[in-house]
PDB file of C-alpha atoms and ligand atoms in Angstrom:
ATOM      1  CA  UNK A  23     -27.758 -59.464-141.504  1.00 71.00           C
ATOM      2  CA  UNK A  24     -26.376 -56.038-141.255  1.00 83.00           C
ATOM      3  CA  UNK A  25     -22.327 -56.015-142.663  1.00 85.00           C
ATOM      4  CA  UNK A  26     -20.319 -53.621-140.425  1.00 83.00           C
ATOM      5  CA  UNK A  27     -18.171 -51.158-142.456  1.00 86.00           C
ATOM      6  CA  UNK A  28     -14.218 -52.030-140.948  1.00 82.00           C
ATOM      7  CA  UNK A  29     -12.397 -49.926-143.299  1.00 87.00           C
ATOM      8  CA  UNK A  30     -14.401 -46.761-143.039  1.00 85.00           C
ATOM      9  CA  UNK A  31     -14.549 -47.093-139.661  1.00 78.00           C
ATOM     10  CA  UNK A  32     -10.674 -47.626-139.376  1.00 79.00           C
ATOM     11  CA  UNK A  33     -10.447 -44.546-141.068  1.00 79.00           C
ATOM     12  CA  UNK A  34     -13.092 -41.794-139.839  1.00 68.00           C
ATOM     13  CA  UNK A  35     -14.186 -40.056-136.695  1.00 61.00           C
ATOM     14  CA  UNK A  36     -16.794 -41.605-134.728  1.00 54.00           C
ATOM     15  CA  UNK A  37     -20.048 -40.173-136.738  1.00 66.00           C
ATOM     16  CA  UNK A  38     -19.285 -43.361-138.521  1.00 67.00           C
ATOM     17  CA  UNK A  39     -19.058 -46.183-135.982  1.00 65.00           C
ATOM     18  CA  UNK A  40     -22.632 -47.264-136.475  1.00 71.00           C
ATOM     19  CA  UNK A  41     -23.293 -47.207-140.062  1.00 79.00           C
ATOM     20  CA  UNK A  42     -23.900 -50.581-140.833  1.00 85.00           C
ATOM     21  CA  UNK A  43     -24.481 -52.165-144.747  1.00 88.00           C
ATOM     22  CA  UNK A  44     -27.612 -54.197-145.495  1.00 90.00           C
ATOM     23  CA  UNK A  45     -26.619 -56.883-147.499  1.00 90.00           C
ATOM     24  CA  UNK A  46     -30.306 -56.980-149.143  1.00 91.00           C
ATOM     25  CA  UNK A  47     -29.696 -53.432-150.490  1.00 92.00           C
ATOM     26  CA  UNK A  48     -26.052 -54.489-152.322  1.00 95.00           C
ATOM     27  CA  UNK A  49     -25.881 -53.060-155.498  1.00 97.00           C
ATOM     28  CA  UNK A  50     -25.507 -56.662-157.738  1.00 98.00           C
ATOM     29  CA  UNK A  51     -23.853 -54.765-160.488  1.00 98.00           C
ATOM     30  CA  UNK A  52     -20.664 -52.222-159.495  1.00 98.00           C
ATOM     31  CA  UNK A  53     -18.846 -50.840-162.661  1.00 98.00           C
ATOM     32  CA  UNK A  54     -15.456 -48.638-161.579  1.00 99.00           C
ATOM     33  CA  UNK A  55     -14.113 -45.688-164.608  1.00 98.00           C
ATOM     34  CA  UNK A  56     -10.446 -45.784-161.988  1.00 98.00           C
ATOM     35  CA  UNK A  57      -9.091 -42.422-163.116  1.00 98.00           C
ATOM     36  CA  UNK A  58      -6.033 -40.508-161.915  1.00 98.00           C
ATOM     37  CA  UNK A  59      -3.046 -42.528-162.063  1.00 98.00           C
ATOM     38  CA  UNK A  60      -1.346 -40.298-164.128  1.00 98.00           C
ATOM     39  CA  UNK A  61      -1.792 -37.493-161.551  1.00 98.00           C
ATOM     40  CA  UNK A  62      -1.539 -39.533-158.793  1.00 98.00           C
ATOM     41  CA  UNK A  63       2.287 -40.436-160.171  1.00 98.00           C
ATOM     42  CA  UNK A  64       2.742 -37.119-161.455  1.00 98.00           C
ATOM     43  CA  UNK A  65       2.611 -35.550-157.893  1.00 98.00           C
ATOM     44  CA  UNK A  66       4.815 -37.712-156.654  1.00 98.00           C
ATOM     45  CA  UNK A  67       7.445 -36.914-159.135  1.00 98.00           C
ATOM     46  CA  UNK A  68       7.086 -40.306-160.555  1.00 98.00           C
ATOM     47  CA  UNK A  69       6.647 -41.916-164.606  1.00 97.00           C
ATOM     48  CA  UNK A  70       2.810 -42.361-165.250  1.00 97.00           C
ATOM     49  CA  UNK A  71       3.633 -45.864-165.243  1.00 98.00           C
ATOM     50  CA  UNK A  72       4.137 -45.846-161.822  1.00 98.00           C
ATOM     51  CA  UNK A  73       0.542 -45.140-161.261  1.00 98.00           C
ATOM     52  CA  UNK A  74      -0.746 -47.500-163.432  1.00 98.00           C
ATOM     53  CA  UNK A  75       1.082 -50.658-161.719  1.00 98.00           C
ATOM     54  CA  UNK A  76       0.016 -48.813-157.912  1.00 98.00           C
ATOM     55  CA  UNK A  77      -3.527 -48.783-159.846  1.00 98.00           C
ATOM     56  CA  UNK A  78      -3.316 -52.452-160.387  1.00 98.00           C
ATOM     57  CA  UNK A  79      -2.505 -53.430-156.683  1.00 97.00           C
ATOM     58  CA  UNK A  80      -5.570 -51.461-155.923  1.00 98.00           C
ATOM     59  CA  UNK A  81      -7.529 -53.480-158.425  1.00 98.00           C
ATOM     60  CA  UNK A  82      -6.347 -56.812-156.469  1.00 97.00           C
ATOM     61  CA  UNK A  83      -8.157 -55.150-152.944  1.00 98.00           C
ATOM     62  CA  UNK A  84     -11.156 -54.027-154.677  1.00 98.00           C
ATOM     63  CA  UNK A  85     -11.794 -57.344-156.302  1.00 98.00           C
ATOM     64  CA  UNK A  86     -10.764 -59.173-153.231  1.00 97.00           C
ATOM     65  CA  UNK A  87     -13.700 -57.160-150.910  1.00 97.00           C
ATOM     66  CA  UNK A  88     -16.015 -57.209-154.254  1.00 98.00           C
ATOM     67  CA  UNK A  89     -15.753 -61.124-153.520  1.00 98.00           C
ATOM     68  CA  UNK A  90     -16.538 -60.970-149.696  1.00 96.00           C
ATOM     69  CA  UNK A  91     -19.185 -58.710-149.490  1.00 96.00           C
ATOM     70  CA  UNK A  92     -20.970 -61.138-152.097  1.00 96.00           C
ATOM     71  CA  UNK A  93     -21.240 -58.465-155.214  1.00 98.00           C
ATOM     72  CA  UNK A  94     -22.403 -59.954-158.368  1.00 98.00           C
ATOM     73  CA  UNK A  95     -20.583 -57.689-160.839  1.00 98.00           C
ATOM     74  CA  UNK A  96     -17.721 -55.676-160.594  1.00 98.00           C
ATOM     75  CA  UNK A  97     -16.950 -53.388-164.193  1.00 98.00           C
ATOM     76  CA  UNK A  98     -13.557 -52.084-164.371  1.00 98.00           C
ATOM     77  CA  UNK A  99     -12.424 -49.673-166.875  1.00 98.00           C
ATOM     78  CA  UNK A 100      -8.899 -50.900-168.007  1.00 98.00           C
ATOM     79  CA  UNK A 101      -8.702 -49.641-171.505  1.00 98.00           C
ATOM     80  CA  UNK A 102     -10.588 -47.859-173.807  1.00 98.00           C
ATOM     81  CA  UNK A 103     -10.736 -47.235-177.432  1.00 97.00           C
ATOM     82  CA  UNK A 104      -9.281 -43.983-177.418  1.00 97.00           C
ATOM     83  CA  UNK A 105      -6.423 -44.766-174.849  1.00 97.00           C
ATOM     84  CA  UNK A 106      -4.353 -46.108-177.977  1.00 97.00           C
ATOM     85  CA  UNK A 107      -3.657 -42.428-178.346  1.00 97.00           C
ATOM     86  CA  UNK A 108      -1.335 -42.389-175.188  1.00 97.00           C
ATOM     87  CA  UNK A 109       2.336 -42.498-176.040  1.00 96.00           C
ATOM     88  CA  UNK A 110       3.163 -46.249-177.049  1.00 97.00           C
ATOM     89  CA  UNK A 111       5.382 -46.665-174.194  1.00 97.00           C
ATOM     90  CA  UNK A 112       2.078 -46.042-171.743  1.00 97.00           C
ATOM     91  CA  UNK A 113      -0.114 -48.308-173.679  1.00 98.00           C
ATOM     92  CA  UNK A 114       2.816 -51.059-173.946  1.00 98.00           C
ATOM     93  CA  UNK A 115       2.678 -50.734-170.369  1.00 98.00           C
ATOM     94  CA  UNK A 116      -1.228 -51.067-169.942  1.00 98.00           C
ATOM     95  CA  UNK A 117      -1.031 -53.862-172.423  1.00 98.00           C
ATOM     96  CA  UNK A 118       1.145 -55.987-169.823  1.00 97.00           C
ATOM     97  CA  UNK A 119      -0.552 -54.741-166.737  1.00 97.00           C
ATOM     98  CA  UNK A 120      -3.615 -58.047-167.128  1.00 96.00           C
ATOM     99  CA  UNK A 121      -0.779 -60.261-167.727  1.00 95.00           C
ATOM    100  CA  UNK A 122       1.101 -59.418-164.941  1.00 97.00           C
ATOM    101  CA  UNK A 123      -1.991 -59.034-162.629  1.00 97.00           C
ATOM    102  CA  UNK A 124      -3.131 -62.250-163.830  1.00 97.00           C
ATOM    103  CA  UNK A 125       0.010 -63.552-163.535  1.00 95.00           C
ATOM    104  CA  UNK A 126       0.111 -63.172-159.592  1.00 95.00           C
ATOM    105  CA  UNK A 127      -3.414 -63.361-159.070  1.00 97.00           C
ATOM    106  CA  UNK A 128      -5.605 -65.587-160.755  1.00 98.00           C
ATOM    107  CA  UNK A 129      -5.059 -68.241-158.292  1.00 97.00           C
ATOM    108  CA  UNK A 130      -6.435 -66.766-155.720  1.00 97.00           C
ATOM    109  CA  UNK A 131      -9.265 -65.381-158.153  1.00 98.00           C
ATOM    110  CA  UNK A 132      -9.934 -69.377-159.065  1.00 98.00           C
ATOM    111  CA  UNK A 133      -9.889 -69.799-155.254  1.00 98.00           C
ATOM    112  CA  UNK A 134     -12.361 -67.526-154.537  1.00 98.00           C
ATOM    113  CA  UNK A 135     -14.737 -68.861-157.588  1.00 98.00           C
ATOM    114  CA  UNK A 136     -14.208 -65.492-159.898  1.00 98.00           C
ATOM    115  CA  UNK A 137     -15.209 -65.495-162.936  1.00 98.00           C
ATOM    116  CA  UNK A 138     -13.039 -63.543-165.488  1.00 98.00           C
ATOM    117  CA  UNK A 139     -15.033 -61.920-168.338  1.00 98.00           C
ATOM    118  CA  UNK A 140     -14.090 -58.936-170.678  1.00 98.00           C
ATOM    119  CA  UNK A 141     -16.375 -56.491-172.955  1.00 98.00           C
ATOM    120  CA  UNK A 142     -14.374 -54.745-175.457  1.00 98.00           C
ATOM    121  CA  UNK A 143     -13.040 -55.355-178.806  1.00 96.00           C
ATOM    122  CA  UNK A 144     -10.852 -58.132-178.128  1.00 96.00           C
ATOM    123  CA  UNK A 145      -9.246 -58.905-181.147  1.00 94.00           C
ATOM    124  CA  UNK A 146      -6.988 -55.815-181.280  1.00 94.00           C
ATOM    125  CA  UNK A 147      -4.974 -56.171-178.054  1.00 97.00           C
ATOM    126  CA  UNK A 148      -1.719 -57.334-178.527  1.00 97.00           C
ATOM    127  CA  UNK A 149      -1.633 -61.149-178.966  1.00 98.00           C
ATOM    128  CA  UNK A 150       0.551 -61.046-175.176  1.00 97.00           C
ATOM    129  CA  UNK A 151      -2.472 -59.507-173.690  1.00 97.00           C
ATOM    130  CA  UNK A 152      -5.537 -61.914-175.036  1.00 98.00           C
ATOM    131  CA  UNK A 153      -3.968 -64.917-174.115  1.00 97.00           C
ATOM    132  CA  UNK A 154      -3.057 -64.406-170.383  1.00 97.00           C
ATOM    133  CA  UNK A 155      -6.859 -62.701-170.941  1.00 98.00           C
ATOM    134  CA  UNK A 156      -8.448 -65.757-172.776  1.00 98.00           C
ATOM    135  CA  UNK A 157      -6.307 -68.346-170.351  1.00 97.00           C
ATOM    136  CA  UNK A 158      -8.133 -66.819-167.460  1.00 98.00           C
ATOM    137  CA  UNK A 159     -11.644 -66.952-169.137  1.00 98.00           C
ATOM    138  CA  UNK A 160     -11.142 -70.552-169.738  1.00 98.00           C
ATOM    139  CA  UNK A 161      -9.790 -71.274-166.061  1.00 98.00           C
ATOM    140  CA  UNK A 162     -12.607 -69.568-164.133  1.00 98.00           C
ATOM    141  CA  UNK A 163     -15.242 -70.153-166.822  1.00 98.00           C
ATOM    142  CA  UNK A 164     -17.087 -72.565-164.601  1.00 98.00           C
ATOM    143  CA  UNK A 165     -16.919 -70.014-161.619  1.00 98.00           C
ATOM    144  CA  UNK A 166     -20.275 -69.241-159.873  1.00 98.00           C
ATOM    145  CA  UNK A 167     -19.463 -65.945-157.384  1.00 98.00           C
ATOM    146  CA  UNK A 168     -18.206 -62.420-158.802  1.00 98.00           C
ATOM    147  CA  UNK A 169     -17.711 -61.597-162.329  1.00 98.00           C
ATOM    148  CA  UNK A 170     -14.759 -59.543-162.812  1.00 98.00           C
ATOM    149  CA  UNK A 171     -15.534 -58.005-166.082  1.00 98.00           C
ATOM    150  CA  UNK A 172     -12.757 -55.819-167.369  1.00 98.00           C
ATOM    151  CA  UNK A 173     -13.216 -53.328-170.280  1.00 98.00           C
ATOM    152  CA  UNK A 174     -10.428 -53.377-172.503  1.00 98.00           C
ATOM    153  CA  UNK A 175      -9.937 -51.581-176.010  1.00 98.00           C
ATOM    154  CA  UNK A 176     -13.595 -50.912-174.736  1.00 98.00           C
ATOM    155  CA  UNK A 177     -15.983 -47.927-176.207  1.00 98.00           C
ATOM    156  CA  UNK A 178     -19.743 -47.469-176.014  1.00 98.00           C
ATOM    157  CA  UNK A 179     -20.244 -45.591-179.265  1.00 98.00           C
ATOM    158  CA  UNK A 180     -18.072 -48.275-181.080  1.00 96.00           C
ATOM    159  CA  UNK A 181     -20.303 -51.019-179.168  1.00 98.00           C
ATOM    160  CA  UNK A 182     -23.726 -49.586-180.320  1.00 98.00           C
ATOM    161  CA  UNK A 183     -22.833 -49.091-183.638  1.00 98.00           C
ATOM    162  CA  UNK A 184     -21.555 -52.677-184.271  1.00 97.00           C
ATOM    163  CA  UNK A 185     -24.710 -53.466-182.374  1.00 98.00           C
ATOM    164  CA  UNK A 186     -26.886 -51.604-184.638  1.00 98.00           C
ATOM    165  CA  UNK A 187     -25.369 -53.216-187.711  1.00 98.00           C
ATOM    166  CA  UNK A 188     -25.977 -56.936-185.658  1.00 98.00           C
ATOM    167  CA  UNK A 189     -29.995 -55.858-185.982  1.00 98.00           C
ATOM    168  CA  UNK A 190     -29.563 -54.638-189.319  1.00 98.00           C
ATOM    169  CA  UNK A 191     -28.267 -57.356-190.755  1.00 98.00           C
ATOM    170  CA  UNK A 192     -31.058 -59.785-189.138  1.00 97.00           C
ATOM    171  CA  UNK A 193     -33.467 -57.320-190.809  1.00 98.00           C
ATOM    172  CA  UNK A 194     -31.364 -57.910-194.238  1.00 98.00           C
ATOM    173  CA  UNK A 195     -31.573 -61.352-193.913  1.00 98.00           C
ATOM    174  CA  UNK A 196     -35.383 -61.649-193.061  1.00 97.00           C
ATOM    175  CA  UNK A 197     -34.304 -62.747-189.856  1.00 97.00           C
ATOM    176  CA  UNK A 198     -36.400 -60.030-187.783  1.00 96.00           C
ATOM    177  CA  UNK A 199     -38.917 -57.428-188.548  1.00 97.00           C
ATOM    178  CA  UNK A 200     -38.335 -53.649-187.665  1.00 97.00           C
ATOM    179  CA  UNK A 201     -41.050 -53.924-185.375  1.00 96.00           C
ATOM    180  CA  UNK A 202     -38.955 -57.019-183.434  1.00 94.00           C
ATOM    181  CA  UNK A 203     -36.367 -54.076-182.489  1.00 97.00           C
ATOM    182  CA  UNK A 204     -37.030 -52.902-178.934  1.00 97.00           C
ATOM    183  CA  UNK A 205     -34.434 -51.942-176.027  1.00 97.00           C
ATOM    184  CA  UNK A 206     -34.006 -55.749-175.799  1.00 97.00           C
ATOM    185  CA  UNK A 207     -33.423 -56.860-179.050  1.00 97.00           C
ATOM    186  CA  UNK A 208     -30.211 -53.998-178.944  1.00 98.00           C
ATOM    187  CA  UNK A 209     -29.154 -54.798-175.564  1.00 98.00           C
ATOM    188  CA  UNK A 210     -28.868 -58.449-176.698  1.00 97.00           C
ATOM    189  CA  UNK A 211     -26.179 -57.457-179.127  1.00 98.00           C
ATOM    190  CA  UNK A 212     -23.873 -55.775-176.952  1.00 98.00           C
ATOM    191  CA  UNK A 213     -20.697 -57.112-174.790  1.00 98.00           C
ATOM    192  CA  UNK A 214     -23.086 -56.765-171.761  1.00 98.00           C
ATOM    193  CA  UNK A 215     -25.702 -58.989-173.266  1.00 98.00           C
ATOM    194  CA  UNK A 216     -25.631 -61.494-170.356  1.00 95.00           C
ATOM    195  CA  UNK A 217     -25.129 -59.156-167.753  1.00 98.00           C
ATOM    196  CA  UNK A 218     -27.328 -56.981-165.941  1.00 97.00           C
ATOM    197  CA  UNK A 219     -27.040 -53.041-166.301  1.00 98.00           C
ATOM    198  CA  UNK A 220     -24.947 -51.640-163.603  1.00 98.00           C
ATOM    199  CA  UNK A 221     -26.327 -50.415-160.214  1.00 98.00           C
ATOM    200  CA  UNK A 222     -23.475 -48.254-158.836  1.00 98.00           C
ATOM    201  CA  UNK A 223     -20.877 -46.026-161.348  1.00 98.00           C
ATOM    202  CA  UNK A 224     -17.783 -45.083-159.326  1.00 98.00           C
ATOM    203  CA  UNK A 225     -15.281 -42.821-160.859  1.00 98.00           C
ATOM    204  CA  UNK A 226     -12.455 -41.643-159.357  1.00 98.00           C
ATOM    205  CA  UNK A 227      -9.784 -38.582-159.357  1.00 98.00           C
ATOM    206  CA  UNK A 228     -12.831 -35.772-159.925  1.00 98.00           C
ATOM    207  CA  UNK A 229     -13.549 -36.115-163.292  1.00 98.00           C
ATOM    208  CA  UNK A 230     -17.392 -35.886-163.401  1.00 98.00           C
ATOM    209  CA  UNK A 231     -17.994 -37.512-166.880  1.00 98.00           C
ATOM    210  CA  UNK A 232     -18.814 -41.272-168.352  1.00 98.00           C
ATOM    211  CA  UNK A 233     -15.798 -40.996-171.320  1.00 98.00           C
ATOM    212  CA  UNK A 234     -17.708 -43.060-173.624  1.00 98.00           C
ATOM    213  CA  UNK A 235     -18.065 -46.238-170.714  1.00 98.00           C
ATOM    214  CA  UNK A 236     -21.024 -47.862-170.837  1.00 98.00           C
ATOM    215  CA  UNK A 237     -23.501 -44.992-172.104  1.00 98.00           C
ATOM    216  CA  UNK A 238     -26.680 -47.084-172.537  1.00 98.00           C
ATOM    217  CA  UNK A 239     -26.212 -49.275-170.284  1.00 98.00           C
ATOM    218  CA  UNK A 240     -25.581 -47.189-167.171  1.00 98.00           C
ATOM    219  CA  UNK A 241     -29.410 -45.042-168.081  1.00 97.00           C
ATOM    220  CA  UNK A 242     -30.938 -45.805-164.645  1.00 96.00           C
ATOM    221  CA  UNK A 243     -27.499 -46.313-162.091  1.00 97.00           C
ATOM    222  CA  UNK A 244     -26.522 -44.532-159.541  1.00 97.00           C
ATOM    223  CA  UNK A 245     -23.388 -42.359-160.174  1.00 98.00           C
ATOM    224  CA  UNK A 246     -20.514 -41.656-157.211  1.00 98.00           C
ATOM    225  CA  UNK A 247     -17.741 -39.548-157.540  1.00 98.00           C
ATOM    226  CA  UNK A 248     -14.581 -38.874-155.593  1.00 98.00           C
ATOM    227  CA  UNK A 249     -11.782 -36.234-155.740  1.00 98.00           C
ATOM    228  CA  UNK A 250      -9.571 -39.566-154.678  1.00 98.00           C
ATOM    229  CA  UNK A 251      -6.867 -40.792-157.519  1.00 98.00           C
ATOM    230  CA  UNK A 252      -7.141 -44.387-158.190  1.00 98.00           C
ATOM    231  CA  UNK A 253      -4.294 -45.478-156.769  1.00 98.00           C
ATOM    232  CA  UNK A 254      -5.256 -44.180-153.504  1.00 98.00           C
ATOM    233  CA  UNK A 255      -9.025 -45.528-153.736  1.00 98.00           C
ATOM    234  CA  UNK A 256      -9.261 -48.296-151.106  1.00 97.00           C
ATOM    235  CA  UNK A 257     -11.829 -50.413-149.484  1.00 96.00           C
ATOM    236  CA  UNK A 258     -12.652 -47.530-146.938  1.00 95.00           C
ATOM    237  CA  UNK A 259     -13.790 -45.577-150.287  1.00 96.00           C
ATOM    238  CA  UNK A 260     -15.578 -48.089-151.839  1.00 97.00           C
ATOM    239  CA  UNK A 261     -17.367 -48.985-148.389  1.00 95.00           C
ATOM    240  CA  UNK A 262     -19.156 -45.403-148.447  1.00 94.00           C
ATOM    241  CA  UNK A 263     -19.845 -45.677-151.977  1.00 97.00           C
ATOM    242  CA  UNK A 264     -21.773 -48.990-151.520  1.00 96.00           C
ATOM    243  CA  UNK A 265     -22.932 -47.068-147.896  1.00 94.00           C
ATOM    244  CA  UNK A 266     -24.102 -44.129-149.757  1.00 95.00           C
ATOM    245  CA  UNK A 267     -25.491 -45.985-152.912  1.00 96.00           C
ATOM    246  CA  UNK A 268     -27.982 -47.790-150.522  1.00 94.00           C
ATOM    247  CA  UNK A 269     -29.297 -44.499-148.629  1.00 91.00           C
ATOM    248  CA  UNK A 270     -30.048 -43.637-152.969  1.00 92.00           C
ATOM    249  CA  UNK A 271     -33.961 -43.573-153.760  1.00 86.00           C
ATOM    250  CA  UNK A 272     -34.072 -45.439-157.175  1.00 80.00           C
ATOM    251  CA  UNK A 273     -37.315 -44.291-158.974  1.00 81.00           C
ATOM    252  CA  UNK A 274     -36.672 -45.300-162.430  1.00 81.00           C
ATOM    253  CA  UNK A 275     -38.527 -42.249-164.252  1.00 82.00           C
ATOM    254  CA  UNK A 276     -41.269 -43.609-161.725  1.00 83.00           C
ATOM    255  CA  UNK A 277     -42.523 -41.193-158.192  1.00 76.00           C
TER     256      UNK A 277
HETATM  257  C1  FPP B 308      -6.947 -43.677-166.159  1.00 89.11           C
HETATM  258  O1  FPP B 308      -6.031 -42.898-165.441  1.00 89.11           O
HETATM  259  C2  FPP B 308      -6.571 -45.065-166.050  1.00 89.11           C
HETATM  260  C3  FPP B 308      -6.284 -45.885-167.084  1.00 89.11           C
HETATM  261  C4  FPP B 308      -6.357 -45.467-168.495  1.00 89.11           C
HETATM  262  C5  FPP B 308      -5.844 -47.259-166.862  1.00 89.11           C
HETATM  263  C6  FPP B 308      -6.463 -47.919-165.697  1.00 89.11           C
HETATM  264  C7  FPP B 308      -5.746 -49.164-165.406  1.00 89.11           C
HETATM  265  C8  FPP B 308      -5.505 -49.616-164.151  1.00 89.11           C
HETATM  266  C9  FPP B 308      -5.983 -48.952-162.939  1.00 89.11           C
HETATM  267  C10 FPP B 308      -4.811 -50.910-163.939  1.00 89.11           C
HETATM  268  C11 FPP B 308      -5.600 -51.987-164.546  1.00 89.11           C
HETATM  269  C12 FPP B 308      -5.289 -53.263-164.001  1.00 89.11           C
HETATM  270  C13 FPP B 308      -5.542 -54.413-164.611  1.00 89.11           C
HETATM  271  C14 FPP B 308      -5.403 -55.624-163.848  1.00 89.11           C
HETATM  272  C15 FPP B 308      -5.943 -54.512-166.019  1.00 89.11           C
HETATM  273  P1  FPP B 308      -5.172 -41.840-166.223  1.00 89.11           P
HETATM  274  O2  FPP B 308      -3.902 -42.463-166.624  1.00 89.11           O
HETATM  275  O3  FPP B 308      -5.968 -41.256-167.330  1.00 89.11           O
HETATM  276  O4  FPP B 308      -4.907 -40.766-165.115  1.00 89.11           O
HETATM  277  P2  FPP B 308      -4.791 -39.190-165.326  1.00 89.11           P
HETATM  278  O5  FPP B 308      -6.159 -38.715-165.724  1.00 89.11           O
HETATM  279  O6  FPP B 308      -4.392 -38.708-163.981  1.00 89.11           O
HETATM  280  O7  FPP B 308      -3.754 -38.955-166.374  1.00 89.11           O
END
């Protein structure tokens, strides 16, 4: 059944009006780098801050159509390891924003059977942050629709290394042979281990790089980018990224 694209064609000129989405040709796994608040405040003569909390009301839309198109998977980007280098009034800030978005929110995420996961080293967020974090892991843990996975105090380099000293150690201990270690032995040791590799990267604001998100596991997706600034990203965007992601020719190294 083909889904028709409302927002884009809210938005555009009538070369649009017939593009349609086939809901066979989803991507099951969208992961989101949402760059450009800072700008995005910045030219408006306001605090960063202020682009960061517009950034999270764009979160609650994206998540919301996520949902009702039936996605599997939806990555965001929230924090990563080297974002503690941001003046501490910035990352104080960031370190509320799940609580407060949670705060608001995670009934309706419960209502529409979200599941709340994180990847990320968890431990070092402020002890504010993990429990309005961990409350709404427990609370949706029994969901069964989209998996809103955010990536907080999250870094791929930090991920695979901890990863390779998992495997290590199981060779150590006798556990596994060298020869046991294959791409699936290390993907089963990272945050992602249950989830399946992203389909579709979206990164917003211009940037055209991956910033340390998800380097392994993102070999094979498809990447779309966007000169838009995060807090400005809205379902019309994100309906010709999924538009344009299924007119994509996935060959896997293959012909
Ligand atoms: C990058 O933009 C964005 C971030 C480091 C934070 C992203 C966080 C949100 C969008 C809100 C998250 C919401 C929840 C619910 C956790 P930037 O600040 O680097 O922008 P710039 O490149 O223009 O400076």
């Amino acid at each position: 059944m083909p889904i028709k694209l409302p927002f884009l064609k809210n938005k555009s000129n009538t070369n649009i009006q017939n593009l349609r989405l086939d809901k066979e040709l989803l991507p099951c796994h969208v992961a989101i780098i949402m760059d450009g608040n800072g700008r995005w405040a910045k030219s408006r003569g306001m605090p960063r801050i202020a682009g960061h909390k517009e950034g999270m009301n764009v979160v609650k839309r994206i998540v919301r159509y996520a949902s009702d198109l039936g996605i599997d998977i939806l990555t965001l980007y929230a924090f990563s390891t080297e974002n503690w280098k941001r003046p501490k009034k910035e990352v104080d800030f960031l370190m509320k924003l799940p609580m407060e978005f949670l705060n608001t929110y995670l009934p309706e995420l419960i209502e529409k059977n979200v599941r709340v996961e994180t990847i990320g080293d968890f431990d070092r967020l402020p002890e504010h942050t993990k429990k309005a974090v961990q409350e709404a892991k427990d609370r949706t843990a029994d969901n069964t629709g989209l998996i809103l996975n955010f990536a907080l105090n999250y870094g791929s380099r930090n991920e695979m290394i901890e990863a390779v000293k998992q495997v290590a150690k199981q060779v150590q201990e006798g556990e596994i042979n060298i020869q046991d270690i294959d791409e699936s032995c290390f993907t089963d040791h990272l945050f992602t281990a249950d989830l399946k590799e992203p389909d579709l990267l979206i990164r917003t604001s211009g940037e055209q790089r991956l910033s340390n998100f998800l380097l392994w596991q993102l070999a094979y997706s498809e990447f779309w980018f966007t000169d838009v600034f995060w807090p400005d990203f809205d379902e019309s965007y994100f309906e010709k990224a999924l538009y344009d992601y299924q007119n994509r020719k996935r060959r896997y190294g293959g012909i």
